[in-house]
């Protein structure tokens, strides 16, 4: 008998299975964009055939970090900015798991910025959803790495002197192989993008625009969105790095000024880190965690290494 | 104890092959039946700079570098002489002869490379007069030309070994064997020729008046020569560890590279990552998913790990972390040992955080306690830390091969099977009570992601039994008490089910005691043997359990003596502080012998420390060591 029977289980799954049955329910504010991510995930997971027990959601700290409190999968609510290193190690240890990491813009692009760059570079096979509401919500509305220039808050009373981070461009130059932006007010697109990201074999980054009605009423997340894939005005090839780069640049400029553009920006077939490691003989073919439950496994020991010391 | 021992020092510039030469020579000495101990002194630079390695060899057990040395092979530094490379290597003058004479014992031998050590240098040293005073036997030999004649200049190390063997009347057999194993055909032949030429030249051309000869010894079983880093890496492998994540930092890098070289071939994974926060967080992630995992660093890197360490405690994720100390604060002295991170390692992380900390004192203990650290971590779902230092990392000594002949331990400890999970409490939505309150030893069995029926949320926030974030007062107390109960359970297991990690030596009836920890143990052990030989009643204990602290054992030890001296390599008496904190008394009974100049204790310094303590004198034992009196004195 396998130790991880939930992995690969094939049955009809109801989206309600992903809802924890007990209180407390979400402590997010009424109208919070985070509900949109939760809803889209609950719809996407059964549609790609995943059961709650074969999914591991790893979150950081902040409002976004509470995602897996309200989503009934295996979950790991870590610490501020550290969801990615925990998540990618879990995937390395057991690549049968579906690993989804999530965090906010402060969590993911600020304190966790270094991990974001390197996880994308290594192209770990996982999905990373960043709840981008351009503000620190849970600590009561301070300026975040994605707040626009001039943004005023308690920490920037005279306006933010810094230009915002460009998460899509950053993901691209770092090496992510699936990059998209979606928005909480656009649930159908969000669900489809999450499904694609999960099925993508590599590091899939979703910059998920989530409105914060409590702390960031000025943000443009309430305006209608234009889906770049559905509009005739935007024609570019998502597999062409150059075209994707130009399109991202335009999108990231417009977010604060003109139209809010969403959709897929880059999809690449570069092999995932896990596949490359396996090819080099640096990672076992079978999930490493299974080995501990395999009664026939031959455990090598250091005694055989002593020859060189004799 | 026989006084007959060889302490051979090979000195020269970093990058001149001193390390590999000495490693081979140490192994040859071991193969000839001797017990060996190596000590490496090197600067924080890759090429150039003064470096030496000492090999102590005797027919009896050796636990430290010893006091001083009795054979100097001074190679000279080729880089300082090379004008083209001066700009790159700097013009720092390396004086491998001048810098090494202070510790050379009376009657000792000096071989210096007259091809590389300038006559002016020798004249400046007033060598002839000093040699006469100290009864040194000086052999200026042009090793460089000898090496050039048959091969390349760099092979002068081999010539030096040949000269050493001849002067000590040592058989070349083991040295030849090792060279044949280690060298490719192309360089083997010239090296062998150089070795023999040097050997024969000394035998034919020189008269020996010195008494030093190769000591005699015999091993009754096969030995392996390995470092503390080797022992920790092998202990991890045998404990079933198959995942390591790390970031390079001296001296922890040794373990990291050893593991990286072996783990993939054993079906494991090694990850070099962006920083130490990530490294420890990866260990947490891998362990959470069901693999025995470790990470580690040295002081500055370990500082970054305090976040994931706390996360592991709160989520009860087992991990093993290594802390290989070097002198601090901040970047400190990268290549010099100190025992200055004890308090940092014990109390890192916010809140009432608990972990298990072992401090092995010898290379054999390093292997043993690494295995134990994994066992405890996975049984009790708690981070365990092995604290050691640059000295233990890099020193080599021989250990019987049979010591390592044990089975691997792939058990994940308190992980429940799916059948067991099915029998355990769940809430109405099917969530597993992974953090149950009602367990005796604090350990609530865990499930792994992907197991059927085991769904739960692991969170770094305080949480309910099924993992929901909670600030409920009753739940908080229950969860805190349960996590804290683990340490008591571990203390009990360590006391009853394992052999003591503490090492006792000396005269059991003595009323003067020495207490030490970690790698200072070897020098203390030798000092105590010497004091006992001189008729002084002294006993000692080398403590390895830092947390939970062995209260009963140490209380008993202190109660059995009138006075105890705590020996450690730091300036603030951290371990003495720990003893007083844990036992709540003995401030008036404990003195300290402290050393923090970057070099480990030598046995003679501890003997002097004893003498000052017992005589009640005010004199410090030496300029490099400090005595801290008992509280109130």
PDB file of N, CA, C and O in Angstrom, chain B residues 101-136:
ATOM      1  N   UNK B 101      58.935  29.495  15.066  1.00  0.00           N
ATOM      2  CA  UNK B 101      59.959  29.020  16.008  1.00  0.00           C
ATOM      3  C   UNK B 101      59.521  29.065  17.472  1.00  0.00           C
ATOM      4  O   UNK B 101      60.007  28.289  18.289  1.00  0.00           O
ATOM      5  N   UNK B 102      58.579  29.944  17.800  1.00  0.00           N
ATOM      6  CA  UNK B 102      58.247  30.149  19.211  1.00  0.00           C
ATOM      7  C   UNK B 102      57.768  28.890  19.936  1.00  0.00           C
ATOM      8  O   UNK B 102      58.052  28.693  21.102  1.00  0.00           O
ATOM      9  N   UNK B 103      56.998  28.074  19.231  1.00  0.00           N
ATOM     10  CA  UNK B 103      56.405  26.912  19.905  1.00  0.00           C
ATOM     11  C   UNK B 103      57.227  25.631  19.757  1.00  0.00           C
ATOM     12  O   UNK B 103      56.821  24.578  20.243  1.00  0.00           O
ATOM     13  N   UNK B 104      58.366  25.728  19.057  1.00  0.00           N
ATOM     14  CA  UNK B 104      59.161  24.516  18.835  1.00  0.00           C
ATOM     15  C   UNK B 104      59.820  24.090  20.147  1.00  0.00           C
ATOM     16  O   UNK B 104      60.467  24.877  20.828  1.00  0.00           O
ATOM     17  N   UNK B 105      59.657  22.827  20.475  1.00  0.00           N
ATOM     18  CA  UNK B 105      60.157  22.330  21.769  1.00  0.00           C
ATOM     19  C   UNK B 105      61.682  22.181  21.776  1.00  0.00           C
ATOM     20  O   UNK B 105      62.303  22.079  20.708  1.00  0.00           O
ATOM     21  N   UNK B 106      62.218  22.076  22.952  1.00  0.00           N
ATOM     22  CA  UNK B 106      63.646  21.807  23.096  1.00  0.00           C
ATOM     23  C   UNK B 106      63.974  20.462  22.460  1.00  0.00           C
ATOM     24  O   UNK B 106      63.198  19.513  22.556  1.00  0.00           O
ATOM     25  N   UNK B 107      65.094  20.401  21.800  1.00  0.00           N
ATOM     26  CA  UNK B 107      65.505  19.145  21.172  1.00  0.00           C
ATOM     27  C   UNK B 107      64.813  18.885  19.846  1.00  0.00           C
ATOM     28  O   UNK B 107      64.956  17.818  19.264  1.00  0.00           O
ATOM     29  N   UNK B 108      64.051  19.865  19.372  1.00  0.00           N
ATOM     30  CA  UNK B 108      63.274  19.676  18.158  1.00  0.00           C
ATOM     31  C   UNK B 108      64.110  19.743  16.880  1.00  0.00           C
ATOM     32  O   UNK B 108      65.285  20.128  16.892  1.00  0.00           O
ATOM     33  N   UNK B 109      63.491  19.363  15.799  1.00  0.00           N
ATOM     34  CA  UNK B 109      64.166  19.336  14.496  1.00  0.00           C
ATOM     35  C   UNK B 109      63.583  20.427  13.597  1.00  0.00           C
ATOM     36  O   UNK B 109      62.366  20.633  13.582  1.00  0.00           O
ATOM     37  N   UNK B 110      64.474  21.103  12.866  1.00  0.00           N
ATOM     38  CA  UNK B 110      64.020  22.075  11.871  1.00  0.00           C
ATOM     39  C   UNK B 110      64.560  21.659  10.510  1.00  0.00           C
ATOM     40  O   UNK B 110      65.763  21.472  10.343  1.00  0.00           O
ATOM     41  N   UNK B 111      63.656  21.487   9.559  1.00  0.00           N
ATOM     42  CA  UNK B 111      64.091  21.310   8.178  1.00  0.00           C
ATOM     43  C   UNK B 111      63.552  22.513   7.430  1.00  0.00           C
ATOM     44  O   UNK B 111      62.342  22.768   7.469  1.00  0.00           O
ATOM     45  N   UNK B 112      64.417  23.292   6.809  1.00  0.00           N
ATOM     46  CA  UNK B 112      63.857  24.372   6.009  1.00  0.00           C
ATOM     47  C   UNK B 112      64.382  24.298   4.586  1.00  0.00           C
ATOM     48  O   UNK B 112      65.460  23.771   4.326  1.00  0.00           O
ATOM     49  N   UNK B 113      63.547  24.788   3.697  1.00  0.00           N
ATOM     50  CA  UNK B 113      63.873  24.722   2.271  1.00  0.00           C
ATOM     51  C   UNK B 113      64.841  25.848   1.950  1.00  0.00           C
ATOM     52  O   UNK B 113      64.434  27.002   1.775  1.00  0.00           O
ATOM     53  N   UNK B 114      66.113  25.508   1.870  1.00  0.00           N
ATOM     54  CA  UNK B 114      67.110  26.556   1.644  1.00  0.00           C
ATOM     55  C   UNK B 114      66.964  27.164   0.246  1.00  0.00           C
ATOM     56  O   UNK B 114      67.530  28.211  -0.050  1.00  0.00           O
ATOM     57  N   UNK B 115      66.169  26.499  -0.595  1.00  0.00           N
ATOM     58  CA  UNK B 115      65.891  27.072  -1.910  1.00  0.00           C
ATOM     59  C   UNK B 115      64.849  28.172  -1.854  1.00  0.00           C
ATOM     60  O   UNK B 115      64.745  28.984  -2.773  1.00  0.00           O
ATOM     61  N   UNK B 116      64.082  28.202  -0.802  1.00  0.00           N
ATOM     62  CA  UNK B 116      62.994  29.178  -0.735  1.00  0.00           C
ATOM     63  C   UNK B 116      63.066  30.124   0.462  1.00  0.00           C
ATOM     64  O   UNK B 116      62.383  31.131   0.495  1.00  0.00           O
ATOM     65  N   UNK B 117      63.837  29.747   1.458  1.00  0.00           N
ATOM     66  CA  UNK B 117      63.968  30.639   2.608  1.00  0.00           C
ATOM     67  C   UNK B 117      65.300  31.380   2.439  1.00  0.00           C
ATOM     68  O   UNK B 117      66.352  30.759   2.331  1.00  0.00           O
ATOM     69  N   UNK B 118      65.230  32.688   2.393  1.00  0.00           N
ATOM     70  CA  UNK B 118      66.435  33.446   2.048  1.00  0.00           C
ATOM     71  C   UNK B 118      67.464  33.436   3.183  1.00  0.00           C
ATOM     72  O   UNK B 118      67.114  33.311   4.355  1.00  0.00           O
ATOM     73  N   UNK B 119      68.725  33.563   2.789  1.00  0.00           N
ATOM     74  CA  UNK B 119      69.805  33.571   3.787  1.00  0.00           C
ATOM     75  C   UNK B 119      69.654  34.750   4.742  1.00  0.00           C
ATOM     76  O   UNK B 119      69.957  34.637   5.922  1.00  0.00           O
ATOM     77  N   UNK B 120      69.180  35.868   4.176  1.00  0.00           N
ATOM     78  CA  UNK B 120      68.983  37.049   5.043  1.00  0.00           C
ATOM     79  C   UNK B 120      68.004  36.744   6.175  1.00  0.00           C
ATOM     80  O   UNK B 120      68.223  37.096   7.327  1.00  0.00           O
ATOM     81  N   UNK B 121      66.936  36.058   5.790  1.00  0.00           N
ATOM     82  CA  UNK B 121      65.936  35.689   6.796  1.00  0.00           C
ATOM     83  C   UNK B 121      66.557  34.852   7.900  1.00  0.00           C
ATOM     84  O   UNK B 121      66.311  35.074   9.082  1.00  0.00           O
ATOM     85  N   UNK B 122      67.355  33.895   7.459  1.00  0.00           N
ATOM     86  CA  UNK B 122      67.960  32.988   8.426  1.00  0.00           C
ATOM     87  C   UNK B 122      68.915  33.769   9.330  1.00  0.00           C
ATOM     88  O   UNK B 122      68.950  33.576  10.544  1.00  0.00           O
ATOM     89  N   UNK B 123      69.685  34.677   8.709  1.00  0.00           N
ATOM     90  CA  UNK B 123      70.624  35.480   9.502  1.00  0.00           C
ATOM     91  C   UNK B 123      69.893  36.332  10.530  1.00  0.00           C
ATOM     92  O   UNK B 123      70.254  36.391  11.694  1.00  0.00           O
ATOM     93  N   UNK B 124      68.817  36.963  10.058  1.00  0.00           N
ATOM     94  CA  UNK B 124      68.033  37.822  10.947  1.00  0.00           C
ATOM     95  C   UNK B 124      67.531  37.079  12.173  1.00  0.00           C
ATOM     96  O   UNK B 124      67.381  37.638  13.249  1.00  0.00           O
ATOM     97  N   UNK B 125      67.273  35.794  11.963  1.00  0.00           N
ATOM     98  CA  UNK B 125      66.682  34.994  13.035  1.00  0.00           C
ATOM     99  C   UNK B 125      67.680  34.615  14.117  1.00  0.00           C
ATOM    100  O   UNK B 125      67.291  34.140  15.179  1.00  0.00           O
ATOM    101  N   UNK B 126      68.945  34.785  13.798  1.00  0.00           N
ATOM    102  CA  UNK B 126      69.948  34.377  14.777  1.00  0.00           C
ATOM    103  C   UNK B 126      69.799  32.892  15.092  1.00  0.00           C
ATOM    104  O   UNK B 126      69.863  32.458  16.238  1.00  0.00           O
ATOM    105  N   UNK B 127      69.569  32.145  14.038  1.00  0.00           N
ATOM    106  CA  UNK B 127      69.141  30.752  14.179  1.00  0.00           C
ATOM    107  C   UNK B 127      70.177  29.890  14.899  1.00  0.00           C
ATOM    108  O   UNK B 127      69.840  29.060  15.742  1.00  0.00           O
ATOM    109  N   UNK B 128      71.448  30.137  14.538  1.00  0.00           N
ATOM    110  CA  UNK B 128      72.489  29.272  15.097  1.00  0.00           C
ATOM    111  C   UNK B 128      72.502  29.332  16.626  1.00  0.00           C
ATOM    112  O   UNK B 128      72.506  28.310  17.300  1.00  0.00           O
ATOM    113  N   UNK B 129      72.447  30.588  17.098  1.00  0.00           N
ATOM    114  CA  UNK B 129      72.507  30.773  18.542  1.00  0.00           C
ATOM    115  C   UNK B 129      71.278  30.178  19.241  1.00  0.00           C
ATOM    116  O   UNK B 129      71.387  29.488  20.249  1.00  0.00           O
ATOM    117  N   UNK B 130      70.116  30.435  18.631  1.00  0.00           N
ATOM    118  CA  UNK B 130      68.876  29.925  19.231  1.00  0.00           C
ATOM    119  C   UNK B 130      68.855  28.403  19.212  1.00  0.00           C
ATOM    120  O   UNK B 130      68.360  27.758  20.142  1.00  0.00           O
ATOM    121  N   UNK B 131      69.386  27.833  18.132  1.00  0.00           N
ATOM    122  CA  UNK B 131      69.417  26.373  18.029  1.00  0.00           C
ATOM    123  C   UNK B 131      70.266  25.777  19.140  1.00  0.00           C
ATOM    124  O   UNK B 131      69.917  24.764  19.752  1.00  0.00           O
ATOM    125  N   UNK B 132      71.369  26.456  19.400  1.00  0.00           N
ATOM    126  CA  UNK B 132      72.247  25.941  20.451  1.00  0.00           C
ATOM    127  C   UNK B 132      71.559  26.009  21.821  1.00  0.00           C
ATOM    128  O   UNK B 132      71.570  25.055  22.588  1.00  0.00           O
ATOM    129  N   UNK B 133      70.934  27.160  22.055  1.00  0.00           N
ATOM    130  CA  UNK B 133      70.218  27.341  23.325  1.00  0.00           C
ATOM    131  C   UNK B 133      69.155  26.274  23.559  1.00  0.00           C
ATOM    132  O   UNK B 133      68.968  25.775  24.652  1.00  0.00           O
ATOM    133  N   UNK B 134      68.436  25.954  22.486  1.00  0.00           N
ATOM    134  CA  UNK B 134      67.288  25.065  22.616  1.00  0.00           C
ATOM    135  C   UNK B 134      67.575  23.629  22.192  1.00  0.00           C
ATOM    136  O   UNK B 134      66.662  22.814  22.119  1.00  0.00           O
ATOM    137  N   UNK B 135      68.809  23.379  21.853  1.00  0.00           N
ATOM    138  CA  UNK B 135      69.186  22.044  21.378  1.00  0.00           C
ATOM    139  C   UNK B 135      68.378  21.629  20.150  1.00  0.00           C
ATOM    140  O   UNK B 135      67.907  20.502  20.038  1.00  0.00           O
ATOM    141  N   UNK B 136      68.162  22.591  19.256  1.00  0.00           N
ATOM    142  CA  UNK B 136      67.466  22.277  17.995  1.00  0.00           C
ATOM    143  C   UNK B 136      68.454  21.689  16.998  1.00  0.00           C
ATOM    144  O   UNK B 136      69.634  22.064  16.979  1.00  0.00           O
TER     145      UNK B 136
END
